[in-house]
PDB file of C-alpha atoms in Angstrom:
ATOM      1  CA  UNK A  72     -13.066  -8.584   8.878  1.00 48.00           C
ATOM      2  CA  UNK A  73     -11.757  -7.589   5.582  1.00 49.00           C
ATOM      3  CA  UNK A  74     -13.802  -5.266   3.265  1.00 48.00           C
ATOM      4  CA  UNK A  75     -15.663  -6.827   0.460  1.00 76.00           C
ATOM      5  CA  UNK A  76     -15.128  -4.340  -2.415  1.00 95.00           C
ATOM      6  CA  UNK A  77     -11.638  -3.510  -3.683  1.00 97.00           C
ATOM      7  CA  UNK A  78      -9.674  -0.628  -2.453  1.00 97.00           C
ATOM      8  CA  UNK A  79      -6.651   1.443  -3.593  1.00 98.00           C
ATOM      9  CA  UNK A  80      -4.310   3.124  -1.374  1.00 98.00           C
ATOM     10  CA  UNK A  81      -0.965   2.926   0.397  1.00 98.00           C
ATOM     11  CA  UNK A  82       0.694   0.595   2.805  1.00 98.00           C
ATOM     12  CA  UNK A  83       3.589  -0.705   4.861  1.00 98.00           C
ATOM     13  CA  UNK A  84       4.624  -4.029   6.247  1.00 98.00           C
ATOM     14  CA  UNK A  85       6.025  -4.238   9.869  1.00 97.00           C
ATOM     15  CA  UNK A  86       6.498  -7.345  11.815  1.00 95.00           C
ATOM     16  CA  UNK A  87       4.457  -9.443   9.342  1.00 95.00           C
ATOM     17  CA  UNK A  88       1.436  -7.103   9.473  1.00 97.00           C
ATOM     18  CA  UNK A  89       0.148  -4.612   7.239  1.00 97.00           C
ATOM     19  CA  UNK A  90      -0.408  -0.983   8.176  1.00 98.00           C
ATOM     20  CA  UNK A  91      -2.479   0.896   5.436  1.00 98.00           C
ATOM     21  CA  UNK A  92      -4.713   3.460   4.448  1.00 98.00           C
ATOM     22  CA  UNK A  93      -7.289   3.063   1.657  1.00 97.00           C
ATOM     23  CA  UNK A  94     -10.420   4.154  -0.204  1.00 97.00           C
ATOM     24  CA  UNK A  95     -12.888   2.298  -2.127  1.00 97.00           C
ATOM     25  CA  UNK A  96     -12.043   1.889  -5.818  1.00 97.00           C
ATOM     26  CA  UNK A  97     -15.767   2.966  -6.422  1.00 95.00           C
ATOM     27  CA  UNK A  98     -14.952   6.298  -4.621  1.00 95.00           C
ATOM     28  CA  UNK A  99     -11.582   6.933  -6.618  1.00 95.00           C
ATOM     29  CA  UNK A 100     -11.093   9.657  -9.366  1.00 94.00           C
ATOM     30  CA  UNK A 101      -9.402   8.668 -12.545  1.00 96.00           C
ATOM     31  CA  UNK A 102      -6.809  10.546 -14.528  1.00 96.00           C
ATOM     32  CA  UNK A 103      -7.220  11.391 -18.152  1.00 96.00           C
ATOM     33  CA  UNK A 104      -5.435   8.166 -19.075  1.00 96.00           C
ATOM     34  CA  UNK A 105      -7.731   6.063 -16.721  1.00 97.00           C
ATOM     35  CA  UNK A 106      -5.541   5.335 -13.739  1.00 98.00           C
ATOM     36  CA  UNK A 107      -7.145   5.693 -10.392  1.00 98.00           C
ATOM     37  CA  UNK A 108      -5.029   6.637  -7.459  1.00 97.00           C
ATOM     38  CA  UNK A 109      -5.638   7.764  -3.801  1.00 96.00           C
ATOM     39  CA  UNK A 110      -4.660  11.456  -2.984  1.00 95.00           C
ATOM     40  CA  UNK A 111      -2.709  10.795   0.261  1.00 95.00           C
ATOM     41  CA  UNK A 112       0.971  10.378   0.365  1.00 97.00           C
ATOM     42  CA  UNK A 113       3.011   8.204   2.640  1.00 97.00           C
ATOM     43  CA  UNK A 114       5.030  11.015   4.289  1.00 97.00           C
ATOM     44  CA  UNK A 115       1.675  12.725   5.342  1.00 97.00           C
ATOM     45  CA  UNK A 116      -0.142   9.728   6.548  1.00 98.00           C
ATOM     46  CA  UNK A 117       3.021   8.489   8.518  1.00 98.00           C
ATOM     47  CA  UNK A 118       4.084  11.840   9.913  1.00 96.00           C
ATOM     48  CA  UNK A 119       0.711  13.723  10.281  1.00 96.00           C
ATOM     49  CA  UNK A 120      -2.052  11.199  10.801  1.00 97.00           C
ATOM     50  CA  UNK A 121       0.281   8.627  12.520  1.00 97.00           C
ATOM     51  CA  UNK A 122      -1.576   5.579  10.959  1.00 97.00           C
ATOM     52  CA  UNK A 123       0.700   3.183  12.831  1.00 97.00           C
ATOM     53  CA  UNK A 124      -0.714   4.348  16.435  1.00 96.00           C
ATOM     54  CA  UNK A 125      -1.928   3.219  18.703  1.00 94.00           C
ATOM     55  CA  UNK A 126      -1.030  -0.472  17.672  1.00 96.00           C
ATOM     56  CA  UNK A 127       2.597   0.279  17.003  1.00 96.00           C
ATOM     57  CA  UNK A 128       3.823   2.878  19.529  1.00 96.00           C
ATOM     58  CA  UNK A 129       7.554   1.844  18.980  1.00 96.00           C
ATOM     59  CA  UNK A 130       7.203   3.446  15.575  1.00 97.00           C
ATOM     60  CA  UNK A 131       6.654   6.862  16.842  1.00 95.00           C
ATOM     61  CA  UNK A 132      10.016   8.424  15.978  1.00 92.00           C
ATOM     62  CA  UNK A 133      10.546   6.330  13.065  1.00 94.00           C
ATOM     63  CA  UNK A 134      10.637   7.635   9.359  1.00 94.00           C
ATOM     64  CA  UNK A 135       8.180   6.614   6.847  1.00 95.00           C
ATOM     65  CA  UNK A 136      10.840   5.357   4.319  1.00 94.00           C
ATOM     66  CA  UNK A 137      12.305   2.817   6.863  1.00 95.00           C
ATOM     67  CA  UNK A 138       9.772   0.210   6.454  1.00 97.00           C
ATOM     68  CA  UNK A 139       8.897  -1.679   3.132  1.00 97.00           C
ATOM     69  CA  UNK A 140       6.109   0.096   1.473  1.00 98.00           C
ATOM     70  CA  UNK A 141       3.967   0.404  -1.469  1.00 98.00           C
ATOM     71  CA  UNK A 142       0.852   2.035  -3.401  1.00 98.00           C
ATOM     72  CA  UNK A 143      -1.855   0.355  -5.333  1.00 98.00           C
ATOM     73  CA  UNK A 144      -3.360   1.914  -8.365  1.00 98.00           C
ATOM     74  CA  UNK A 145      -6.079   0.762 -10.708  1.00 98.00           C
ATOM     75  CA  UNK A 146      -5.741   0.814 -14.411  1.00 97.00           C
ATOM     76  CA  UNK A 147      -9.195   1.060 -16.069  1.00 96.00           C
ATOM     77  CA  UNK A 148      -8.009   0.178 -19.735  1.00 95.00           C
ATOM     78  CA  UNK A 149      -6.507  -3.081 -18.373  1.00 96.00           C
ATOM     79  CA  UNK A 150      -8.824  -3.924 -15.675  1.00 96.00           C
ATOM     80  CA  UNK A 151      -5.961  -4.627 -13.416  1.00 98.00           C
ATOM     81  CA  UNK A 152      -4.495  -3.182 -10.265  1.00 98.00           C
ATOM     82  CA  UNK A 153      -0.695  -1.957 -10.255  1.00 98.00           C
ATOM     83  CA  UNK A 154       1.022  -2.424  -7.113  1.00 98.00           C
ATOM     84  CA  UNK A 155       4.350  -0.604  -6.800  1.00 98.00           C
ATOM     85  CA  UNK A 156       6.437  -1.622  -3.762  1.00 98.00           C
ATOM     86  CA  UNK A 157       9.675  -2.411  -2.312  1.00 97.00           C
ATOM     87  CA  UNK A 158      11.240  -5.549  -3.520  1.00 96.00           C
ATOM     88  CA  UNK A 159      10.936  -7.147  -0.161  1.00 95.00           C
ATOM     89  CA  UNK A 160       7.170  -6.967  -0.627  1.00 97.00           C
ATOM     90  CA  UNK A 161       7.061  -7.985  -4.268  1.00 97.00           C
ATOM     91  CA  UNK A 162       9.323 -10.990  -3.693  1.00 97.00           C
ATOM     92  CA  UNK A 163       7.302 -12.421  -0.700  1.00 97.00           C
ATOM     93  CA  UNK A 164       4.383 -14.583  -1.430  1.00 97.00           C
ATOM     94  CA  UNK A 165       3.097 -13.898   2.293  1.00 97.00           C
ATOM     95  CA  UNK A 166       3.331 -10.083   1.883  1.00 98.00           C
ATOM     96  CA  UNK A 167       1.714 -10.194  -1.535  1.00 98.00           C
ATOM     97  CA  UNK A 168      -1.159 -12.121  -0.026  1.00 97.00           C
ATOM     98  CA  UNK A 169      -1.614  -9.769   2.993  1.00 97.00           C
ATOM     99  CA  UNK A 170      -1.961  -6.881   0.486  1.00 98.00           C
ATOM    100  CA  UNK A 171      -4.413  -8.773  -1.750  1.00 97.00           C
ATOM    101  CA  UNK A 172      -6.393  -9.740   1.479  1.00 96.00           C
ATOM    102  CA  UNK A 173      -6.422  -6.357   3.082  1.00 96.00           C
ATOM    103  CA  UNK A 174      -7.474  -4.380  -0.060  1.00 97.00           C
ATOM    104  CA  UNK A 175      -9.927  -7.033  -1.238  1.00 96.00           C
ATOM    105  CA  UNK A 176      -8.140  -7.609  -4.621  1.00 97.00           C
ATOM    106  CA  UNK A 177      -8.375 -10.436  -7.004  1.00 94.00           C
ATOM    107  CA  UNK A 178      -4.705 -11.740  -7.268  1.00 93.00           C
ATOM    108  CA  UNK A 179      -5.141 -12.696 -10.705  1.00 93.00           C
ATOM    109  CA  UNK A 180      -5.693  -8.822 -11.592  1.00 96.00           C
ATOM    110  CA  UNK A 181      -2.742  -7.788  -9.694  1.00 98.00           C
ATOM    111  CA  UNK A 182       0.482  -6.650 -11.550  1.00 98.00           C
ATOM    112  CA  UNK A 183       3.415  -6.404  -9.032  1.00 98.00           C
ATOM    113  CA  UNK A 184       6.243  -3.766  -9.645  1.00 97.00           C
ATOM    114  CA  UNK A 185       9.152  -2.682  -7.971  1.00 96.00           C
ATOM    115  CA  UNK A 186       9.997   0.994  -8.165  1.00 92.00           C
ATOM    116  CA  UNK A 187      12.934   3.005  -7.037  1.00 93.00           C
ATOM    117  CA  UNK A 188      10.589   5.326  -5.190  1.00 92.00           C
ATOM    118  CA  UNK A 189       9.704   2.642  -2.818  1.00 94.00           C
ATOM    119  CA  UNK A 190      12.995   1.231  -1.816  1.00 92.00           C
ATOM    120  CA  UNK A 191      13.551   1.158   1.992  1.00 90.00           C
ATOM    121  CA  UNK A 192      16.258   3.565   3.652  1.00 73.00           C
ATOM    122  CA  UNK A 193      17.482   2.616   6.706  1.00 62.00           C
TER     123      UNK A 193
END
């Protein structure tokens, strides 16, 4: 069951499924310019928390940057979610819908952006 309130956080796409960690937007802190972000990083969530276990044990020795990934922020001024992600996610209608559903977002309030930081390394 998907949560009913919008969330921000980080995610990966693996085998047409989403692996993610998020917080409720209502629990987020805002920067001085009105941007809400979560405090966790892809590398820590992947390597220390092993967010992919127990569902995907084959990923145990994998690096966090080898899968398409992204981050969701909220811009209070524009009342919109900024989603920075690998181009494979941004270009895929299926992947975008997976993210929107998992994070309980309104698609019309999402701004999708590619970013060099989220390019997949393999």
